[in-house]
mmCIF file with all atom_site columns, C-alpha atoms in Angstrom:
data_model
loop_
_atom_site.group_PDB
_atom_site.id
_atom_site.type_symbol
_atom_site.label_atom_id
_atom_site.label_alt_id
_atom_site.label_comp_id
_atom_site.label_asym_id
_atom_site.label_entity_id
_atom_site.label_seq_id
_atom_site.pdbx_PDB_ins_code
_atom_site.Cartn_x
_atom_site.Cartn_y
_atom_site.Cartn_z
_atom_site.occupancy
_atom_site.B_iso_or_equiv
_atom_site.pdbx_formal_charge
_atom_site.auth_seq_id
_atom_site.auth_comp_id
_atom_site.auth_asym_id
_atom_site.auth_atom_id
_atom_site.pdbx_PDB_model_num
ATOM 1   C CA . UNK A 1 1   ? 68.143 339.441 18.452 1.00 0.00 ? 336 UNK A CA 1
ATOM 2   C CA . UNK A 1 2   ? 71.318 337.549 19.397 1.00 0.00 ? 337 UNK A CA 1
ATOM 3   C CA . UNK A 1 3   ? 72.485 334.508 17.431 1.00 0.00 ? 338 UNK A CA 1
ATOM 4   C CA . UNK A 1 4   ? 71.427 332.215 20.276 1.00 0.00 ? 339 UNK A CA 1
ATOM 5   C CA . UNK A 1 5   ? 68.024 333.895 20.562 1.00 0.00 ? 340 UNK A CA 1
ATOM 6   C CA . UNK A 1 6   ? 67.643 333.101 16.854 1.00 0.00 ? 341 UNK A CA 1
ATOM 7   C CA . UNK A 1 7   ? 68.491 329.423 17.461 1.00 0.00 ? 342 UNK A CA 1
ATOM 8   C CA . UNK A 1 8   ? 65.890 329.232 20.264 1.00 0.00 ? 343 UNK A CA 1
ATOM 9   C CA . UNK A 1 9   ? 63.298 330.913 18.061 1.00 0.00 ? 344 UNK A CA 1
ATOM 10  C CA . UNK A 1 10  ? 64.127 328.460 15.253 1.00 0.00 ? 345 UNK A CA 1
ATOM 11  C CA . UNK A 1 11  ? 63.800 325.535 17.695 1.00 0.00 ? 346 UNK A CA 1
ATOM 12  C CA . UNK A 1 12  ? 60.385 326.514 19.062 1.00 0.00 ? 347 UNK A CA 1
ATOM 13  C CA . UNK A 1 13  ? 59.038 327.607 15.680 1.00 0.00 ? 348 UNK A CA 1
ATOM 14  C CA . UNK A 1 14  ? 59.985 324.170 14.352 1.00 0.00 ? 349 UNK A CA 1
ATOM 15  C CA . UNK A 1 15  ? 58.310 322.565 17.385 1.00 0.00 ? 350 UNK A CA 1
ATOM 16  C CA . UNK A 1 16  ? 55.135 324.576 16.738 1.00 0.00 ? 351 UNK A CA 1
ATOM 17  C CA . UNK A 1 17  ? 55.269 323.282 13.144 1.00 0.00 ? 352 UNK A CA 1
ATOM 18  C CA . UNK A 1 18  ? 55.823 319.648 14.289 1.00 0.00 ? 353 UNK A CA 1
ATOM 19  C CA . UNK A 1 19  ? 59.233 319.650 12.576 1.00 0.00 ? 354 UNK A CA 1
ATOM 20  C CA . UNK A 1 20  ? 61.475 317.464 14.744 1.00 0.00 ? 355 UNK A CA 1
ATOM 21  C CA . UNK A 1 21  ? 64.249 317.395 12.128 1.00 0.00 ? 356 UNK A CA 1
ATOM 22  C CA . UNK A 1 22  ? 64.691 321.182 12.293 1.00 0.00 ? 357 UNK A CA 1
ATOM 23  C CA . UNK A 1 23  ? 64.473 321.083 16.086 1.00 0.00 ? 358 UNK A CA 1
ATOM 24  C CA . UNK A 1 24  ? 67.344 318.598 16.131 1.00 0.00 ? 359 UNK A CA 1
ATOM 25  C CA . UNK A 1 25  ? 69.445 320.807 13.830 1.00 0.00 ? 360 UNK A CA 1
ATOM 26  C CA . UNK A 1 26  ? 69.509 323.300 16.709 1.00 0.00 ? 361 UNK A CA 1
ATOM 27  C CA . UNK A 1 27  ? 71.174 320.790 19.044 1.00 0.00 ? 362 UNK A CA 1
ATOM 28  C CA . UNK A 1 28  ? 74.890 320.107 19.452 1.00 0.00 ? 363 UNK A CA 1
ATOM 29  C CA . UNK A 1 29  ? 75.712 316.390 18.887 1.00 0.00 ? 364 UNK A CA 1
ATOM 30  C CA . UNK A 1 30  ? 76.571 316.140 22.616 1.00 0.00 ? 365 UNK A CA 1
ATOM 31  C CA . UNK A 1 31  ? 73.180 317.541 23.707 1.00 0.00 ? 366 UNK A CA 1
ATOM 32  C CA . UNK A 1 32  ? 72.000 316.847 27.247 1.00 0.00 ? 367 UNK A CA 1
ATOM 33  C CA . UNK A 1 33  ? 68.300 317.277 27.971 1.00 0.00 ? 368 UNK A CA 1
ATOM 34  C CA . UNK A 1 34  ? 66.552 317.075 31.332 1.00 0.00 ? 369 UNK A CA 1
ATOM 35  C CA . UNK A 1 35  ? 62.930 317.368 32.434 1.00 0.00 ? 370 UNK A CA 1
ATOM 36  C CA . UNK A 1 36  ? 60.735 315.985 35.246 1.00 0.00 ? 371 UNK A CA 1
ATOM 37  C CA . UNK A 1 37  ? 59.222 313.218 33.083 1.00 0.00 ? 372 UNK A CA 1
ATOM 38  C CA . UNK A 1 38  ? 62.152 311.808 31.080 1.00 0.00 ? 373 UNK A CA 1
ATOM 39  C CA . UNK A 1 39  ? 64.948 312.760 33.450 1.00 0.00 ? 374 UNK A CA 1
ATOM 40  C CA . UNK A 1 40  ? 68.338 313.045 31.755 1.00 0.00 ? 375 UNK A CA 1
ATOM 41  C CA . UNK A 1 41  ? 68.625 312.157 28.065 1.00 0.00 ? 376 UNK A CA 1
ATOM 42  C CA . UNK A 1 42  ? 71.763 312.518 25.949 1.00 0.00 ? 377 UNK A CA 1
ATOM 43  C CA . UNK A 1 43  ? 72.680 312.684 22.278 1.00 0.00 ? 378 UNK A CA 1
ATOM 44  C CA . UNK A 1 44  ? 70.323 311.119 19.754 1.00 0.00 ? 379 UNK A CA 1
ATOM 45  C CA . UNK A 1 45  ? 67.870 310.041 22.474 1.00 0.00 ? 380 UNK A CA 1
ATOM 46  C CA . UNK A 1 46  ? 66.875 313.705 22.827 1.00 0.00 ? 381 UNK A CA 1
ATOM 47  C CA . UNK A 1 47  ? 65.893 313.974 19.163 1.00 0.00 ? 382 UNK A CA 1
ATOM 48  C CA . UNK A 1 48  ? 64.113 310.631 19.304 1.00 0.00 ? 383 UNK A CA 1
ATOM 49  C CA . UNK A 1 49  ? 62.065 311.878 22.276 1.00 0.00 ? 384 UNK A CA 1
ATOM 50  C CA . UNK A 1 50  ? 60.895 314.968 20.342 1.00 0.00 ? 385 UNK A CA 1
ATOM 51  C CA . UNK A 1 51  ? 60.080 312.843 17.268 1.00 0.00 ? 386 UNK A CA 1
ATOM 52  C CA . UNK A 1 52  ? 58.098 310.413 19.427 1.00 0.00 ? 387 UNK A CA 1
ATOM 53  C CA . UNK A 1 53  ? 56.170 313.182 21.191 1.00 0.00 ? 388 UNK A CA 1
ATOM 54  C CA . UNK A 1 54  ? 55.329 314.940 17.919 1.00 0.00 ? 389 UNK A CA 1
ATOM 55  C CA . UNK A 1 55  ? 54.242 311.704 16.238 1.00 0.00 ? 390 UNK A CA 1
ATOM 56  C CA . UNK A 1 56  ? 52.135 310.595 19.218 1.00 0.00 ? 391 UNK A CA 1
ATOM 57  C CA . UNK A 1 57  ? 50.346 313.968 19.226 1.00 0.00 ? 392 UNK A CA 1
ATOM 58  C CA . UNK A 1 58  ? 49.135 313.266 15.661 1.00 0.00 ? 393 UNK A CA 1
ATOM 59  C CA . UNK A 1 59  ? 49.220 316.989 14.880 1.00 0.00 ? 394 UNK A CA 1
ATOM 60  C CA . UNK A 1 60  ? 47.134 317.917 17.917 1.00 0.00 ? 395 UNK A CA 1
ATOM 61  C CA . UNK A 1 61  ? 49.717 319.801 19.916 1.00 0.00 ? 396 UNK A CA 1
ATOM 62  C CA . UNK A 1 62  ? 49.883 323.559 20.203 1.00 0.00 ? 397 UNK A CA 1
ATOM 63  C CA . UNK A 1 63  ? 53.226 325.128 21.122 1.00 0.00 ? 398 UNK A CA 1
ATOM 64  C CA . UNK A 1 64  ? 53.533 328.761 22.198 1.00 0.00 ? 399 UNK A CA 1
ATOM 65  C CA . UNK A 1 65  ? 56.746 330.384 23.385 1.00 0.00 ? 400 UNK A CA 1
ATOM 66  C CA . UNK A 1 66  ? 57.737 333.762 24.791 1.00 0.00 ? 401 UNK A CA 1
ATOM 67  C CA . UNK A 1 67  ? 60.427 335.641 26.704 1.00 0.00 ? 402 UNK A CA 1
ATOM 68  C CA . UNK A 1 68  ? 63.289 334.303 24.569 1.00 0.00 ? 403 UNK A CA 1
ATOM 69  C CA . UNK A 1 69  ? 66.539 335.547 26.074 1.00 0.00 ? 404 UNK A CA 1
ATOM 70  C CA . UNK A 1 70  ? 70.070 334.401 25.315 1.00 0.00 ? 405 UNK A CA 1
ATOM 71  C CA . UNK A 1 71  ? 73.621 335.617 25.314 1.00 0.00 ? 406 UNK A CA 1
ATOM 72  C CA . UNK A 1 72  ? 76.719 333.836 24.020 1.00 0.00 ? 407 UNK A CA 1
ATOM 73  C CA . UNK A 1 73  ? 76.612 331.128 26.709 1.00 0.00 ? 408 UNK A CA 1
ATOM 74  C CA . UNK A 1 74  ? 73.172 330.756 28.303 1.00 0.00 ? 409 UNK A CA 1
ATOM 75  C CA . UNK A 1 75  ? 69.532 331.316 27.473 1.00 0.00 ? 410 UNK A CA 1
ATOM 76  C CA . UNK A 1 76  ? 65.987 330.892 28.730 1.00 0.00 ? 411 UNK A CA 1
ATOM 77  C CA . UNK A 1 77  ? 62.426 330.932 27.503 1.00 0.00 ? 412 UNK A CA 1
ATOM 78  C CA . UNK A 1 78  ? 58.937 330.061 28.624 1.00 0.00 ? 413 UNK A CA 1
ATOM 79  C CA . UNK A 1 79  ? 56.825 327.746 26.521 1.00 0.00 ? 414 UNK A CA 1
ATOM 80  C CA . UNK A 1 80  ? 53.362 326.267 26.775 1.00 0.00 ? 415 UNK A CA 1
ATOM 81  C CA . UNK A 1 81  ? 52.332 322.911 25.340 1.00 0.00 ? 416 UNK A CA 1
ATOM 82  C CA . UNK A 1 82  ? 48.599 322.274 24.931 1.00 0.00 ? 417 UNK A CA 1
ATOM 83  C CA . UNK A 1 83  ? 47.612 318.748 23.905 1.00 0.00 ? 418 UNK A CA 1
ATOM 84  C CA . UNK A 1 84  ? 45.562 315.689 24.788 1.00 0.00 ? 419 UNK A CA 1
ATOM 85  C CA . UNK A 1 85  ? 47.643 313.145 26.699 1.00 0.00 ? 420 UNK A CA 1
ATOM 86  C CA . UNK A 1 86  ? 47.766 310.072 24.438 1.00 0.00 ? 421 UNK A CA 1
ATOM 87  C CA . UNK A 1 87  ? 47.145 307.463 27.174 1.00 0.00 ? 422 UNK A CA 1
ATOM 88  C CA . UNK A 1 88  ? 44.000 309.108 28.632 1.00 0.00 ? 423 UNK A CA 1
ATOM 89  C CA . UNK A 1 89  ? 42.959 311.658 25.964 1.00 0.00 ? 424 UNK A CA 1
ATOM 90  C CA . UNK A 1 90  ? 42.777 314.233 28.775 1.00 0.00 ? 425 UNK A CA 1
ATOM 91  C CA . UNK A 1 91  ? 43.644 317.851 27.930 1.00 0.00 ? 426 UNK A CA 1
ATOM 92  C CA . UNK A 1 92  ? 46.960 319.129 29.282 1.00 0.00 ? 427 UNK A CA 1
ATOM 93  C CA . UNK A 1 93  ? 48.180 322.726 29.361 1.00 0.00 ? 428 UNK A CA 1
ATOM 94  C CA . UNK A 1 94  ? 51.785 322.502 30.510 1.00 0.00 ? 429 UNK A CA 1
ATOM 95  C CA . UNK A 1 95  ? 53.655 325.727 31.315 1.00 0.00 ? 430 UNK A CA 1
ATOM 96  C CA . UNK A 1 96  ? 57.394 325.154 31.087 1.00 0.00 ? 431 UNK A CA 1
ATOM 97  C CA . UNK A 1 97  ? 60.423 327.227 31.995 1.00 0.00 ? 432 UNK A CA 1
ATOM 98  C CA . UNK A 1 98  ? 63.379 326.251 29.808 1.00 0.00 ? 433 UNK A CA 1
ATOM 99  C CA . UNK A 1 99  ? 67.055 326.973 30.370 1.00 0.00 ? 434 UNK A CA 1
ATOM 100 C CA . UNK A 1 100 ? 69.828 326.470 27.854 1.00 0.00 ? 435 UNK A CA 1
ATOM 101 C CA . UNK A 1 101 ? 73.578 326.419 27.435 1.00 0.00 ? 436 UNK A CA 1
ATOM 102 C CA . UNK A 1 102 ? 75.217 326.896 24.056 1.00 0.00 ? 437 UNK A CA 1
ATOM 103 C CA . UNK A 1 103 ? 78.370 325.641 22.383 1.00 0.00 ? 438 UNK A CA 1
ATOM 104 C CA . UNK A 1 104 ? 79.536 326.572 18.883 1.00 0.00 ? 439 UNK A CA 1
ATOM 105 C CA . UNK A 1 105 ? 76.196 328.219 18.065 1.00 0.00 ? 440 UNK A CA 1
ATOM 106 C CA . UNK A 1 106 ? 74.097 325.195 19.064 1.00 0.00 ? 441 UNK A CA 1
ATOM 107 C CA . UNK A 1 107 ? 72.184 324.120 22.158 1.00 0.00 ? 442 UNK A CA 1
ATOM 108 C CA . UNK A 1 108 ? 74.339 321.769 24.246 1.00 0.00 ? 443 UNK A CA 1
ATOM 109 C CA . UNK A 1 109 ? 72.198 321.703 27.406 1.00 0.00 ? 444 UNK A CA 1
ATOM 110 C CA . UNK A 1 110 ? 68.416 322.033 27.562 1.00 0.00 ? 445 UNK A CA 1
ATOM 111 C CA . UNK A 1 111 ? 66.542 321.800 30.865 1.00 0.00 ? 446 UNK A CA 1
ATOM 112 C CA . UNK A 1 112 ? 62.757 322.042 31.083 1.00 0.00 ? 447 UNK A CA 1
ATOM 113 C CA . UNK A 1 113 ? 61.164 322.789 34.452 1.00 0.00 ? 448 UNK A CA 1
ATOM 114 C CA . UNK A 1 114 ? 57.473 322.317 35.229 1.00 0.00 ? 449 UNK A CA 1
ATOM 115 C CA . UNK A 1 115 ? 55.243 321.147 38.059 1.00 0.00 ? 450 UNK A CA 1
ATOM 116 C CA . UNK A 1 116 ? 54.916 317.384 37.521 1.00 0.00 ? 451 UNK A CA 1
ATOM 117 C CA . UNK A 1 117 ? 52.067 317.147 40.040 1.00 0.00 ? 452 UNK A CA 1
ATOM 118 C CA . UNK A 1 118 ? 50.085 319.770 38.104 1.00 0.00 ? 453 UNK A CA 1
ATOM 119 C CA . UNK A 1 119 ? 50.896 317.893 34.888 1.00 0.00 ? 454 UNK A CA 1
ATOM 120 C CA . UNK A 1 120 ? 49.836 314.532 36.370 1.00 0.00 ? 455 UNK A CA 1
ATOM 121 C CA . UNK A 1 121 ? 46.528 315.963 37.637 1.00 0.00 ? 456 UNK A CA 1
ATOM 122 C CA . UNK A 1 122 ? 45.709 317.101 34.103 1.00 0.00 ? 457 UNK A CA 1
ATOM 123 C CA . UNK A 1 123 ? 47.057 314.054 32.250 1.00 0.00 ? 458 UNK A CA 1
ATOM 124 C CA . UNK A 1 124 ? 45.939 311.326 34.645 1.00 0.00 ? 459 UNK A CA 1
ATOM 125 C CA . UNK A 1 125 ? 42.917 312.787 36.443 1.00 0.00 ? 460 UNK A CA 1
ATOM 126 C CA . UNK A 1 126 ? 42.044 311.590 39.945 1.00 0.00 ? 461 UNK A CA 1
ATOM 127 C CA . UNK A 1 127 ? 45.013 309.202 40.155 1.00 0.00 ? 462 UNK A CA 1
ATOM 128 C CA . UNK A 1 128 ? 47.395 312.041 39.273 1.00 0.00 ? 463 UNK A CA 1
ATOM 129 C CA . UNK A 1 129 ? 45.683 314.334 41.775 1.00 0.00 ? 464 UNK A CA 1
ATOM 130 C CA . UNK A 1 130 ? 45.903 311.822 44.607 1.00 0.00 ? 465 UNK A CA 1
ATOM 131 C CA . UNK A 1 131 ? 49.354 310.371 43.903 1.00 0.00 ? 466 UNK A CA 1
ATOM 132 C CA . UNK A 1 132 ? 51.142 312.736 41.511 1.00 0.00 ? 467 UNK A CA 1
ATOM 133 C CA . UNK A 1 133 ? 52.923 314.588 44.301 1.00 0.00 ? 468 UNK A CA 1
ATOM 134 C CA . UNK A 1 134 ? 54.635 311.410 45.605 1.00 0.00 ? 469 UNK A CA 1
ATOM 135 C CA . UNK A 1 135 ? 58.166 310.439 44.632 1.00 0.00 ? 470 UNK A CA 1
ATOM 136 C CA . UNK A 1 136 ? 56.996 306.859 44.041 1.00 0.00 ? 471 UNK A CA 1
ATOM 137 C CA . UNK A 1 137 ? 54.366 307.940 41.509 1.00 0.00 ? 472 UNK A CA 1
ATOM 138 C CA . UNK A 1 138 ? 56.698 310.441 39.825 1.00 0.00 ? 473 UNK A CA 1
ATOM 139 C CA . UNK A 1 139 ? 59.253 307.635 39.436 1.00 0.00 ? 474 UNK A CA 1
ATOM 140 C CA . UNK A 1 140 ? 56.561 305.459 37.789 1.00 0.00 ? 475 UNK A CA 1
ATOM 141 C CA . UNK A 1 141 ? 55.822 308.295 35.330 1.00 0.00 ? 476 UNK A CA 1
ATOM 142 C CA . UNK A 1 142 ? 59.564 308.558 34.602 1.00 0.00 ? 477 UNK A CA 1
ATOM 143 C CA . UNK A 1 143 ? 59.939 304.784 34.067 1.00 0.00 ? 478 UNK A CA 1
ATOM 144 C CA . UNK A 1 144 ? 56.916 304.650 31.737 1.00 0.00 ? 479 UNK A CA 1
ATOM 145 C CA . UNK A 1 145 ? 58.266 307.586 29.699 1.00 0.00 ? 480 UNK A CA 1
ATOM 146 C CA . UNK A 1 146 ? 61.653 305.889 29.293 1.00 0.00 ? 481 UNK A CA 1
ATOM 147 C CA . UNK A 1 147 ? 59.959 302.609 28.324 1.00 0.00 ? 482 UNK A CA 1
ATOM 148 C CA . UNK A 1 148 ? 57.906 304.449 25.681 1.00 0.00 ? 483 UNK A CA 1
ATOM 149 C CA . UNK A 1 149 ? 61.097 305.987 24.280 1.00 0.00 ? 484 UNK A CA 1
ATOM 150 C CA . UNK A 1 150 ? 62.859 302.614 24.261 1.00 0.00 ? 485 UNK A CA 1
ATOM 151 C CA . UNK A 1 151 ? 59.941 301.019 22.355 1.00 0.00 ? 486 UNK A CA 1
ATOM 152 C CA . UNK A 1 152 ? 59.825 303.962 19.937 1.00 0.00 ? 487 UNK A CA 1
ATOM 153 C CA . UNK A 1 153 ? 63.542 303.664 19.194 1.00 0.00 ? 488 UNK A CA 1
ATOM 154 C CA . UNK A 1 154 ? 63.074 299.996 18.226 1.00 0.00 ? 489 UNK A CA 1
ATOM 155 C CA . UNK A 1 155 ? 60.639 300.961 15.463 1.00 0.00 ? 490 UNK A CA 1
ATOM 156 C CA . UNK A 1 156 ? 61.753 301.949 11.984 1.00 0.00 ? 491 UNK A CA 1
ATOM 157 C CA . UNK A 1 157 ? 60.498 305.494 12.745 1.00 0.00 ? 492 UNK A CA 1
ATOM 158 C CA . UNK A 1 158 ? 63.486 306.148 14.974 1.00 0.00 ? 493 UNK A CA 1
ATOM 159 C CA . UNK A 1 159 ? 66.101 306.849 12.310 1.00 0.00 ? 494 UNK A CA 1
#
């Protein structure tokens, strides 16, 4: 296993154990994260997002990961998050392809790719099925996610 495969394994093992602090140890201070829900996040906002998601799951999130591959500069893995979406309590099984770039033994870029329409159908039911494929609706999902993160950061939990 390469050093960067070890850092990815450490990251996802910590995620599976709801350990956001250890997850964040795997990130370079200049981390850039991107996914279809939050869009682009940088620096401490990335760690705050993971903390918020773990806390909002209340221990009811299952993380599985496989196909960890990494060399000195880039890496990839597949991971699956199974949880009940907090706003609707609907079960979501989200299959995610992740890509990484590394700097000084840490993750500096992390991009998660998944089908947001498939996610919205599971998380939001009929509304997600009917509208989740539209750019307008996907933008609303993005705006709500950023608002949730902004509210979370204002609490004393966001240290």
